[in-house]
Amino acid sequence: MFDLLSILLAVVVVLAAPKIWARYVFFKHNRDRQDLPDSGGELACEQLRQLHLPQVHLEPTQHRSHYDSDSKAVCLSPNCMNNHSLTALVKAAYEVGHAWQDHRKAAAGRFRAGLLHLAEQGEQIGSGALLLSPLVALLEPSIGATLLFCAVVSMLTGALVHLIIIPLEWQASFEYALPLLVRSQQIKQQDRPAVKQLLAACALSPFAYALANLLDGRHWLKVLGFRLPQLD
């Protein structure tokens, strides 16, 4: 029993630790600073103008900040849009970096968007199969077990997809967003290590959040279509 509990604890730590680290990094640098003249939204607008991307627009979202390649929108959360913090600036530049990446490497952008859509579909199929498997098992145990196995595999697609696209996320951070931040002249020399840490957290957080979502019952309720209150 002790060995089983140890294994379960190790699995929980492995799945949750990357998300905890990413959240810590974002929280650590989320303080508004008077020496940063632009908010995340203002910086994103200026960067899109400088990059000559008129087809890309900025819009607010109540969800996590992201770049929507279908609607060509840099979507920023209220915290990222309005705050004058290193976290807000880096997150905004990271999403603009995705827009620039999509503009310069359209095939890579379509590949990333297609994989993310696959992950979303896999989660929906997996969560539905997980819900049905106990009922099917009552009628036919072997089919129920197969359905449960398919559910687990489908639910793992989110983490697998984000693992595959880590190189694209890393490129958006360090080949696109970092030069934009340096060019903006808002980042002081002493802030460079913090900016690089934040960019690494941006690149790795989709994978980290996908891993942690495997443990998150609220996430699966959302996938199944239940409306849940926002806690953060």
XYZ file of C-alpha atoms in Angstrom:
232
model
C 0.000 0.000 0.000
C 2.810 2.375 0.879
C 4.481 1.766 -2.490
C 1.225 2.453 -4.329
C 0.670 5.675 -2.403
C 4.251 6.742 -3.126
C 3.757 6.124 -6.829
C 0.475 8.075 -6.848
C 2.096 10.952 -4.973
C 5.009 10.995 -7.430
C 2.577 11.091 -10.373
C 0.674 14.005 -8.826
C 3.919 15.922 -8.224
C 5.151 15.307 -11.786
C 1.828 16.463 -13.263
C 1.306 19.501 -11.023
C 4.837 20.844 -10.429
C 5.394 22.493 -13.860
C 2.132 24.451 -13.571
C 2.978 25.522 -10.023
C 6.399 26.740 -11.203
C 4.915 28.699 -14.134
C 2.303 30.344 -11.894
C 4.983 31.247 -9.359
C 7.093 32.930 -12.050
C 4.118 34.919 -13.354
C 3.051 35.924 -9.832
C 6.602 36.910 -8.843
C 6.822 39.560 -11.566
C 3.172 40.679 -11.615
C 3.678 43.846 -9.544
C 2.781 47.128 -11.269
C 5.871 49.296 -11.779
C 5.926 53.040 -12.295
C 9.052 52.777 -14.463
C 7.135 50.763 -17.101
C 5.193 53.381 -19.110
C 3.072 50.968 -21.173
C 0.545 48.377 -20.115
C 0.552 44.984 -21.803
C -2.223 46.069 -24.148
C -0.484 49.310 -25.110
C 2.753 47.454 -25.798
C 0.935 44.877 -27.950
C -0.741 47.643 -30.016
C 2.594 49.351 -30.611
C 4.320 46.116 -31.545
C 1.602 45.140 -34.022
C 1.905 48.599 -35.600
C 5.702 48.341 -35.860
C 5.488 44.862 -37.382
C 3.000 46.085 -40.017
C 0.410 43.432 -39.225
C -2.838 45.295 -40.020
C -4.724 42.011 -40.388
C -4.027 41.176 -36.742
C -6.131 42.951 -34.128
C -6.082 43.158 -30.356
C -9.098 42.125 -28.317
C -9.805 41.509 -24.620
C -10.716 38.087 -23.284
C -11.916 36.846 -19.924
C -9.911 33.674 -20.404
C -6.171 33.057 -20.548
C -4.233 35.260 -22.990
C -3.681 33.600 -26.358
C -3.286 34.180 -30.087
C -6.205 33.047 -32.256
C -4.799 32.191 -35.681
C -8.289 31.748 -37.195
C -9.549 35.245 -36.371
C -6.024 36.766 -36.383
C -6.545 38.174 -32.906
C -4.118 38.717 -30.042
C -6.436 38.050 -27.096
C -5.262 39.426 -23.742
C -6.746 38.819 -20.303
C -7.673 41.892 -18.191
C -4.542 41.440 -16.081
C -2.303 41.319 -19.142
C -4.177 44.066 -21.000
C -4.191 46.661 -18.228
C -1.241 46.017 -15.904
C 2.136 47.759 -16.026
C 4.157 44.767 -14.883
C 6.895 42.611 -16.353
C 4.484 39.684 -16.479
C 1.914 41.697 -18.455
C 4.511 43.039 -20.905
C 6.144 39.658 -21.500
C 2.843 37.831 -21.940
C 1.640 40.475 -24.401
C 4.885 40.293 -26.382
C 4.693 36.496 -26.369
C 1.226 36.515 -27.974
C 2.339 39.150 -30.498
C 5.314 36.858 -31.133
C 2.858 34.116 -32.072
C 1.124 36.504 -34.476
C 4.486 37.402 -36.045
C 5.424 33.729 -36.188
C 2.116 32.950 -37.903
C 2.683 35.771 -40.398
C 6.234 34.710 -41.283
C 5.723 30.949 -41.117
C 2.113 30.353 -42.078
C 2.608 26.584 -42.410
C 3.932 26.349 -38.846
C 0.994 28.434 -37.615
C -1.516 26.165 -39.356
C 0.300 23.112 -37.969
C 0.078 24.499 -34.428
C -3.585 25.492 -34.818
C -4.451 22.074 -36.246
C -2.770 20.245 -33.396
C -4.499 22.421 -30.787
C -7.844 21.666 -32.443
C -6.956 17.957 -32.346
C -6.189 18.239 -28.625
C -9.554 19.911 -27.991
C -11.407 17.210 -29.906
C -9.451 14.483 -28.116
C -10.366 15.899 -24.724
C -14.050 16.050 -25.638
C -14.062 12.472 -26.938
C -12.024 11.242 -23.986
C -14.185 12.869 -21.343
C -17.351 11.531 -22.983
C -15.887 8.026 -23.184
C -14.810 8.249 -19.546
C -18.368 9.157 -18.563
C -19.842 6.239 -20.509
C -17.310 3.538 -19.638
C -18.758 2.570 -16.203
C -22.256 2.195 -17.705
C -20.985 0.118 -20.629
C -18.875 -2.009 -18.269
C -22.033 -3.067 -16.437
C -23.352 -4.581 -19.678
C -20.090 -5.787 -21.198
C -16.921 -5.527 -19.045
C -14.473 -6.037 -21.915
C -16.018 -3.253 -24.000
C -16.147 -1.010 -20.937
C -12.453 -1.609 -20.282
C -11.616 -0.836 -23.927
C -13.684 2.327 -23.770
C -11.888 3.374 -20.578
C -8.495 2.802 -22.235
C -9.550 4.885 -25.258
C -10.781 7.624 -22.904
C -7.437 7.825 -21.121
C -5.509 7.904 -24.416
C -7.808 10.608 -25.821
C -7.498 12.716 -22.674
C -3.708 12.498 -22.901
C -3.755 14.094 -26.359
C -3.751 17.595 -24.839
C -0.478 17.011 -23.015
C 1.014 15.175 -26.008
C 0.090 17.963 -28.443
C 1.580 20.655 -26.211
C 4.722 18.557 -25.840
C 5.045 18.338 -29.645
C 4.649 22.094 -30.155
C 7.090 23.168 -27.419
C 9.701 24.077 -30.105
C 7.181 26.468 -31.705
C 6.322 27.972 -28.301
C 10.035 28.380 -27.517
C 10.609 30.038 -30.890
C 7.706 32.449 -30.248
C 9.313 33.357 -26.922
C 12.975 33.772 -27.765
C 13.151 34.360 -31.532
C 10.131 36.640 -31.787
C 8.990 38.047 -28.424
C 12.436 38.700 -26.923
C 13.642 40.910 -29.824
C 10.343 42.807 -29.655
C 10.828 43.472 -25.953
C 14.427 44.578 -26.436
C 13.395 46.847 -29.286
C 10.691 48.453 -27.142
C 13.430 49.853 -24.842
C 11.174 49.349 -21.816
C 13.206 46.428 -20.506
C 16.171 47.501 -18.418
C 19.385 45.516 -18.393
C 18.772 44.323 -14.827
C 15.371 42.950 -15.902
C 16.784 40.706 -18.656
C 17.108 37.568 -16.440
C 13.518 37.987 -15.212
C 12.265 38.519 -18.772
C 13.990 35.349 -19.972
C 12.526 33.411 -17.053
C 9.058 34.740 -17.905
C 9.491 33.848 -21.575
C 10.503 30.318 -20.607
C 7.388 30.088 -18.417
C 5.253 31.326 -21.339
C 6.731 28.713 -23.664
C 6.352 25.834 -21.227
C 3.098 26.795 -19.495
C 0.737 25.344 -22.170
C 2.358 21.931 -21.675
C 2.454 22.442 -17.904
C -1.236 23.386 -17.794
C -2.161 20.444 -20.032
C -0.392 18.077 -17.629
C -2.060 19.613 -14.581
C -5.475 19.486 -16.282
C -5.296 15.695 -16.101
C -5.811 16.107 -12.347
C -8.325 18.948 -12.533
C -11.961 17.897 -12.214
C -13.094 21.448 -13.019
C -11.307 21.213 -16.356
C -13.157 18.046 -17.344
C -16.501 19.527 -16.302
C -15.767 22.470 -18.622
C -14.884 20.084 -21.467
C -18.210 18.305 -20.916
C -19.995 21.655 -21.250
C -20.775 22.549 -17.640
C -20.650 26.272 -16.845
C -18.355 26.971 -13.909
C -17.603 30.251 -12.082
C -14.237 31.863 -12.730
C -11.981 31.657 -9.680
C -8.982 33.573 -11.050
